[in-house]
Amino acid sequence: MTQESAHDIVRRYHRAWTGGDVERAMADVADDIVCRAPGVDLHGKEAYRAFIAGFAPALTGVADIAEFADGDRVALFYYPQTAATATAPAAECFTIRDGRIGESVLIFDRLSYGPPARG
Amino acid sequence: MTQESAHDIVRRYHRAWTGGDVERAMADVADDIVCRAPGVDLHGKEAYRAFIAGFAPALTGVADIAEFADGDRVALFYYPQTAATATAPAAECFTIRDGRIGESVLIFDRLSYGPPARG
């Protein structure tokens, strides 16, 4: 058996939730995940699942910017595409512990994800 | 002469501006830098300088989260500390071209950097 890298785990997680399969994504998340998200700290998988599940349906696509891996840490920069914007980037810095995502710092500009301009 | 790595350049840039020396930092920035910042795309060094110079005086400190380097690309995650917050992270993804920062994607949540709560 080949051991999965932190990068493999994060890629699979990212592909799952951005593809709409939040449950699949959560298989790579630790029960005691701590996530610092804009304006809120999320503690535990249920809170994290609810947060991601609240955003995933708004996603219409995703465009990669860059990804990095260093030991147990992996960083993703990408454009989540929604009806409101396709040019507001997001960044995530994951820490893998025991094969799952144990910590995440998630950064995006909430103001850029407001409702689309009327018109 | 040892050639500087992209990581070296970004570290020096970051240390300079977060230490209040915006002019020193700008020595590592290309004249034609393009920076995607929250709510605004900055084109050229003067626009970029004005943006950084507008924020730097508010900085009271900085706490590192993680840094990554991969070829010409470097990513920083950190907490810029201001009177408003010390727990709102920022991320930057730099691309180095010809020894200077040619491109940057800068991400933070503008709402988290509002004025401190009254009290």
mmCIF file of C-alpha atoms in Angstrom:
data_model
loop_
_atom_site.group_PDB
_atom_site.id
_atom_site.type_symbol
_atom_site.label_atom_id
_atom_site.label_comp_id
_atom_site.label_asym_id
_atom_site.label_seq_id
_atom_site.Cartn_x
_atom_site.Cartn_y
_atom_site.Cartn_z
ATOM 1 C CA MET A 1 0.000 0.000 0.000
ATOM 2 C CA THR A 2 1.240 3.404 -0.928
ATOM 3 C CA GLN A 3 0.731 6.016 1.727
ATOM 4 C CA GLU A 4 -1.226 9.003 0.534
ATOM 5 C CA SER A 5 0.473 12.334 0.679
ATOM 6 C CA ALA A 6 -1.073 15.347 2.356
ATOM 7 C CA HIS A 7 -1.356 16.800 -1.112
ATOM 8 C CA ASP A 8 -3.308 13.763 -2.374
ATOM 9 C CA ILE A 9 -5.756 14.038 0.509
ATOM 10 C CA VAL A 10 -6.365 17.743 -0.010
ATOM 11 C CA ARG A 11 -6.769 17.350 -3.759
ATOM 12 C CA ARG A 12 -9.368 14.635 -3.273
ATOM 13 C CA TYR A 13 -11.185 16.688 -0.650
ATOM 14 C CA HIS A 14 -11.181 19.772 -2.854
ATOM 15 C CA ARG A 15 -12.322 17.931 -5.964
ATOM 16 C CA ALA A 16 -15.188 16.345 -4.041
ATOM 17 C CA TRP A 17 -16.734 19.419 -2.487
ATOM 18 C CA THR A 18 -16.223 21.691 -5.468
ATOM 19 C CA GLY A 19 -17.898 18.960 -7.516
ATOM 20 C CA GLY A 20 -20.882 19.083 -5.184
ATOM 21 C CA ASP A 21 -20.174 15.909 -3.207
ATOM 22 C CA VAL A 22 -19.901 17.323 0.295
ATOM 23 C CA GLU A 23 -20.329 13.919 1.945
ATOM 24 C CA ARG A 24 -17.423 12.480 -0.017
ATOM 25 C CA ALA A 25 -15.325 15.480 0.928
ATOM 26 C CA MET A 26 -16.112 15.026 4.621
ATOM 27 C CA ALA A 27 -14.527 11.556 4.589
ATOM 28 C CA ASP A 28 -11.168 13.363 4.481
ATOM 29 C CA VAL A 29 -11.988 15.670 7.388
ATOM 30 C CA ALA A 30 -11.106 14.890 11.011
ATOM 31 C CA ASP A 31 -13.903 14.793 13.578
ATOM 32 C CA ASP A 32 -12.153 17.467 15.603
ATOM 33 C CA ILE A 33 -11.271 19.794 12.728
ATOM 34 C CA VAL A 34 -10.721 23.411 13.638
ATOM 35 C CA CYS A 35 -11.303 25.863 10.809
ATOM 36 C CA ARG A 36 -10.762 29.578 10.909
ATOM 37 C CA ALA A 37 -13.190 30.961 8.330
ATOM 38 C CA PRO A 38 -14.029 34.604 7.598
ATOM 39 C CA GLY A 39 -15.825 35.958 10.660
ATOM 40 C CA VAL A 40 -16.229 32.583 12.364
ATOM 41 C CA ASP A 41 -14.167 29.810 13.906
ATOM 42 C CA LEU A 42 -15.633 26.382 13.229
ATOM 43 C CA HIS A 43 -15.030 23.580 15.734
ATOM 44 C CA GLY A 44 -15.747 19.988 14.781
ATOM 45 C CA LYS A 45 -16.850 18.201 11.659
ATOM 46 C CA GLU A 46 -20.560 18.955 11.977
ATOM 47 C CA ALA A 47 -20.021 22.699 12.094
ATOM 48 C CA TYR A 48 -17.559 22.450 9.235
ATOM 49 C CA ARG A 49 -19.876 20.298 7.143
ATOM 50 C CA ALA A 50 -22.719 22.785 7.613
ATOM 51 C CA PHE A 51 -20.482 25.645 6.545
ATOM 52 C CA ILE A 52 -19.262 23.933 3.382
ATOM 53 C CA ALA A 53 -22.715 22.565 2.572
ATOM 54 C CA GLY A 54 -24.051 26.106 2.788
ATOM 55 C CA PHE A 55 -21.645 27.363 0.174
ATOM 56 C CA ALA A 56 -21.250 24.402 -2.198
ATOM 57 C CA PRO A 57 -24.648 24.750 -3.943
ATOM 58 C CA ALA A 58 -23.766 28.315 -4.995
ATOM 59 C CA LEU A 59 -20.662 27.115 -6.785
ATOM 60 C CA THR A 60 -20.885 27.033 -10.574
ATOM 61 C CA GLY A 61 -17.224 26.179 -11.160
ATOM 62 C CA VAL A 62 -13.706 26.635 -9.908
ATOM 63 C CA ALA A 63 -10.538 27.976 -11.539
ATOM 64 C CA ASP A 64 -7.156 27.070 -10.109
ATOM 65 C CA ILE A 65 -4.536 29.684 -9.275
ATOM 66 C CA ALA A 66 -1.826 27.719 -7.474
ATOM 67 C CA GLU A 67 -1.249 24.923 -5.010
ATOM 68 C CA PHE A 68 1.599 24.215 -2.628
ATOM 69 C CA ALA A 69 2.583 21.362 -0.372
ATOM 70 C CA ASP A 70 5.157 21.191 2.378
ATOM 71 C CA GLY A 71 5.131 18.197 4.688
ATOM 72 C CA ASP A 72 1.772 18.013 6.444
ATOM 73 C CA ARG A 73 0.671 21.371 5.112
ATOM 74 C CA VAL A 74 -1.030 22.101 1.829
ATOM 75 C CA ALA A 75 -2.176 25.427 0.414
ATOM 76 C CA LEU A 76 -4.696 26.058 -2.338
ATOM 77 C CA PHE A 77 -5.415 29.321 -4.131
ATOM 78 C CA TYR A 78 -8.387 29.302 -6.502
ATOM 79 C CA TYR A 79 -11.362 31.214 -7.826
ATOM 80 C CA PRO A 80 -14.673 29.825 -6.620
ATOM 81 C CA GLN A 81 -17.121 30.794 -9.347
ATOM 82 C CA THR A 82 -20.611 31.819 -8.318
ATOM 83 C CA ALA A 83 -23.410 33.900 -9.793
ATOM 84 C CA ALA A 84 -21.895 36.883 -7.958
ATOM 85 C CA THR A 85 -18.264 36.592 -9.039
ATOM 86 C CA ALA A 86 -15.640 34.532 -10.827
ATOM 87 C CA THR A 87 -12.730 36.814 -9.961
ATOM 88 C CA ALA A 88 -12.686 36.837 -6.161
ATOM 89 C CA PRO A 89 -9.954 34.435 -5.032
ATOM 90 C CA ALA A 90 -9.986 32.134 -2.021
ATOM 91 C CA ALA A 91 -7.058 30.585 -0.174
ATOM 92 C CA GLU A 92 -6.951 27.614 2.161
ATOM 93 C CA CYS A 93 -4.099 26.375 4.283
ATOM 94 C CA PHE A 94 -4.680 22.810 5.459
ATOM 95 C CA THR A 95 -2.862 20.806 8.090
ATOM 96 C CA ILE A 96 -3.124 17.024 7.762
ATOM 97 C CA ARG A 97 -3.097 14.907 10.913
ATOM 98 C CA ASP A 98 -3.371 11.110 10.881
ATOM 99 C CA GLY A 99 -4.469 11.114 7.266
ATOM 100 C CA ARG A 100 -7.248 13.667 7.595
ATOM 101 C CA ILE A 101 -7.671 17.418 7.487
ATOM 102 C CA GLY A 102 -7.259 18.490 11.097
ATOM 103 C CA GLU A 103 -6.892 22.208 10.697
ATOM 104 C CA SER A 104 -7.798 24.755 8.070
ATOM 105 C CA VAL A 105 -7.393 28.464 7.610
ATOM 106 C CA LEU A 106 -9.868 29.586 4.955
ATOM 107 C CA ILE A 107 -9.611 33.085 3.563
ATOM 108 C CA PHE A 108 -11.873 34.971 1.189
ATOM 109 C CA ASP A 109 -13.341 38.439 1.043
ATOM 110 C CA ARG A 110 -16.976 38.197 2.081
ATOM 111 C CA LEU A 111 -17.803 41.525 0.438
ATOM 112 C CA SER A 112 -16.757 40.131 -2.964
ATOM 113 C CA TYR A 113 -19.305 37.322 -2.649
ATOM 114 C CA GLY A 114 -22.321 39.540 -2.176
ATOM 115 C CA PRO A 115 -25.359 39.218 -4.429
ATOM 116 C CA PRO A 116 -24.846 40.039 -8.122
ATOM 117 C CA ALA A 117 -25.391 43.640 -9.107
ATOM 118 C CA ARG A 118 -28.963 44.276 -10.200
ATOM 119 C CA GLY A 119 -29.400 44.908 -13.890
ATOM 120 C CA MET B 1 27.363 35.320 -6.309
ATOM 121 C CA THR B 2 24.534 33.175 -5.103
ATOM 122 C CA GLN B 3 21.293 33.687 -6.904
ATOM 123 C CA GLU B 4 18.459 34.631 -4.639
ATOM 124 C CA SER B 5 15.527 32.295 -4.512
ATOM 125 C CA ALA B 6 11.975 33.452 -5.032
ATOM 126 C CA HIS B 7 11.464 32.612 -1.387
ATOM 127 C CA ASP B 8 14.359 34.892 -0.338
ATOM 128 C CA ILE B 9 12.923 37.776 -2.323
ATOM 129 C CA VAL B 10 9.449 37.410 -0.882
ATOM 130 C CA ARG B 11 10.752 37.046 2.660
ATOM 131 C CA ARG B 12 12.757 40.261 2.313
ATOM 132 C CA TYR B 13 9.809 42.080 0.769
ATOM 133 C CA HIS B 14 7.457 40.902 3.494
ATOM 134 C CA ARG B 15 9.845 41.735 6.333
ATOM 135 C CA ALA B 16 10.371 45.230 4.935
ATOM 136 C CA TRP B 17 6.774 46.339 4.548
ATOM 137 C CA THR B 18 5.505 44.683 7.711
ATOM 138 C CA GLY B 19 8.364 46.462 9.490
ATOM 139 C CA GLY B 20 7.107 49.772 8.119
ATOM 140 C CA ASP B 21 9.722 50.248 5.392
ATOM 141 C CA VAL B 22 7.496 50.422 2.333
ATOM 142 C CA GLU B 23 10.211 51.954 0.162
ATOM 143 C CA ARG B 24 12.588 49.104 0.929
ATOM 144 C CA ALA B 25 9.856 46.634 0.128
ATOM 145 C CA MET B 26 9.174 48.277 -3.230
ATOM 146 C CA ALA B 27 12.730 47.547 -4.371
ATOM 147 C CA ASP B 28 11.608 43.940 -4.767
ATOM 148 C CA VAL B 29 8.507 44.815 -6.788
ATOM 149 C CA ALA B 30 8.437 44.939 -10.611
ATOM 150 C CA ASP B 31 7.367 48.174 -12.282
ATOM 151 C CA ASP B 32 4.588 46.336 -14.074
ATOM 152 C CA ILE B 33 3.290 44.357 -11.113
ATOM 153 C CA VAL B 34 -0.291 43.203 -11.318
ATOM 154 C CA CYS B 35 -1.976 42.582 -7.983
ATOM 155 C CA ARG B 36 -5.435 41.249 -7.421
ATOM 156 C CA ALA B 37 -6.471 42.692 -4.064
ATOM 157 C CA PRO B 38 -9.881 42.506 -2.375
ATOM 158 C CA GLY B 39 -12.275 44.568 -4.482
ATOM 159 C CA VAL B 40 -9.583 46.076 -6.708
ATOM 160 C CA ASP B 41 -7.012 45.078 -9.303
ATOM 161 C CA LEU B 42 -3.817 47.097 -9.002
ATOM 162 C CA HIS B 43 -1.729 47.718 -12.121
ATOM 163 C CA GLY B 44 1.813 49.010 -11.801
ATOM 164 C CA LYS B 45 4.149 49.786 -8.964
ATOM 165 C CA GLU B 46 2.729 53.207 -8.103
ATOM 166 C CA ALA B 47 -0.762 51.869 -7.570
ATOM 167 C CA TYR B 48 0.652 48.972 -5.586
ATOM 168 C CA ARG B 49 2.855 51.228 -3.473
ATOM 169 C CA ALA B 50 -0.113 53.455 -2.631
ATOM 170 C CA PHE B 51 -2.170 50.425 -1.607
ATOM 171 C CA ILE B 52 0.511 48.976 0.680
ATOM 172 C CA ALA B 53 1.449 52.395 2.060
ATOM 173 C CA GLY B 54 -2.191 52.926 2.977
ATOM 174 C CA PHE B 55 -2.287 49.777 5.067
ATOM 175 C CA ALA B 56 1.212 49.553 6.545
ATOM 176 C CA PRO B 57 0.767 52.322 9.163
ATOM 177 C CA ALA B 58 -2.193 50.448 10.676
ATOM 178 C CA LEU B 59 -0.050 47.381 11.281
ATOM 179 C CA THR B 60 0.990 46.794 14.879
ATOM 180 C CA GLY B 61 2.579 43.399 14.288
ATOM 181 C CA VAL B 62 2.402 40.218 12.292
ATOM 182 C CA ALA B 63 2.083 36.561 13.253
ATOM 183 C CA ASP B 64 3.122 33.864 10.819
ATOM 184 C CA ILE B 65 0.859 30.970 9.928
ATOM 185 C CA ALA B 66 2.709 29.220 7.083
ATOM 186 C CA GLU B 67 4.813 29.832 4.023
ATOM 187 C CA PHE B 68 5.309 27.808 0.865
ATOM 188 C CA ALA B 69 7.611 28.016 -2.130
ATOM 189 C CA ASP B 70 7.461 26.183 -5.437
ATOM 190 C CA GLY B 71 9.692 27.404 -8.242
ATOM 191 C CA ASP B 72 8.833 31.004 -9.035
ATOM 192 C CA ARG B 73 5.819 31.009 -6.762
ATOM 193 C CA VAL B 74 5.710 31.743 -3.071
ATOM 194 C CA ALA B 75 2.728 31.774 -0.731
ATOM 195 C CA LEU B 76 2.440 33.429 2.656
ATOM 196 C CA PHE B 77 -0.293 32.981 5.240
ATOM 197 C CA TYR B 78 -0.167 35.292 8.244
ATOM 198 C CA TYR B 79 -2.120 37.394 10.685
ATOM 199 C CA PRO B 80 -1.680 41.115 10.132
ATOM 200 C CA GLN B 81 -2.278 42.627 13.548
ATOM 201 C CA THR B 82 -4.119 45.935 13.730
ATOM 202 C CA ALA B 83 -6.169 47.814 16.300
ATOM 203 C CA ALA B 84 -9.224 46.096 14.794
ATOM 204 C CA THR B 85 -8.061 42.477 14.806
ATOM 205 C CA ALA B 86 -5.193 40.075 15.360
ATOM 206 C CA THR B 87 -7.112 36.971 14.277
ATOM 207 C CA ALA B 88 -8.120 37.739 10.678
ATOM 208 C CA PRO B 89 -5.686 35.945 8.378
ATOM 209 C CA ALA B 90 -4.302 37.150 5.068
ATOM 210 C CA ALA B 91 -2.827 35.124 2.221
ATOM 211 C CA GLU B 92 -0.603 36.198 -0.630
ATOM 212 C CA CYS B 93 0.483 34.210 -3.663
ATOM 213 C CA PHE B 94 3.461 35.846 -5.380
ATOM 214 C CA THR B 95 4.978 35.126 -8.772
ATOM 215 C CA ILE B 96 8.607 36.164 -9.193
ATOM 216 C CA ARG B 97 9.782 37.306 -12.630
ATOM 217 C CA ASP B 98 13.348 38.420 -13.344
ATOM 218 C CA GLY B 99 14.113 38.675 -9.646
ATOM 219 C CA ARG B 100 11.144 40.806 -8.660
ATOM 220 C CA ILE B 101 7.542 40.340 -7.645
ATOM 221 C CA GLY B 102 5.626 40.484 -10.927
ATOM 222 C CA GLU B 103 2.279 39.208 -9.832
ATOM 223 C CA SER B 104 0.404 38.914 -6.585
ATOM 224 C CA VAL B 105 -2.930 37.596 -5.452
ATOM 225 C CA LEU B 106 -3.708 39.123 -2.066
ATOM 226 C CA ILE B 107 -6.620 37.777 -0.074
ATOM 227 C CA PHE B 108 -8.160 38.993 3.163
ATOM 228 C CA ASP B 109 -11.660 39.562 4.436
ATOM 229 C CA ARG B 110 -12.313 43.292 4.375
ATOM 230 C CA LEU B 111 -15.173 42.967 6.854
ATOM 231 C CA SER B 112 -12.769 41.554 9.457
ATOM 232 C CA TYR B 113 -10.610 44.671 9.257
ATOM 233 C CA GLY B 114 -13.359 47.124 10.066
ATOM 234 C CA PRO B 115 -12.987 49.614 12.916
ATOM 235 C CA PRO B 116 -12.738 48.136 16.428
ATOM 236 C CA ALA B 117 -16.007 47.664 18.221
ATOM 237 C CA ARG B 118 -16.900 50.693 20.333
ATOM 238 C CA GLY B 119 -16.669 50.210 24.043
#
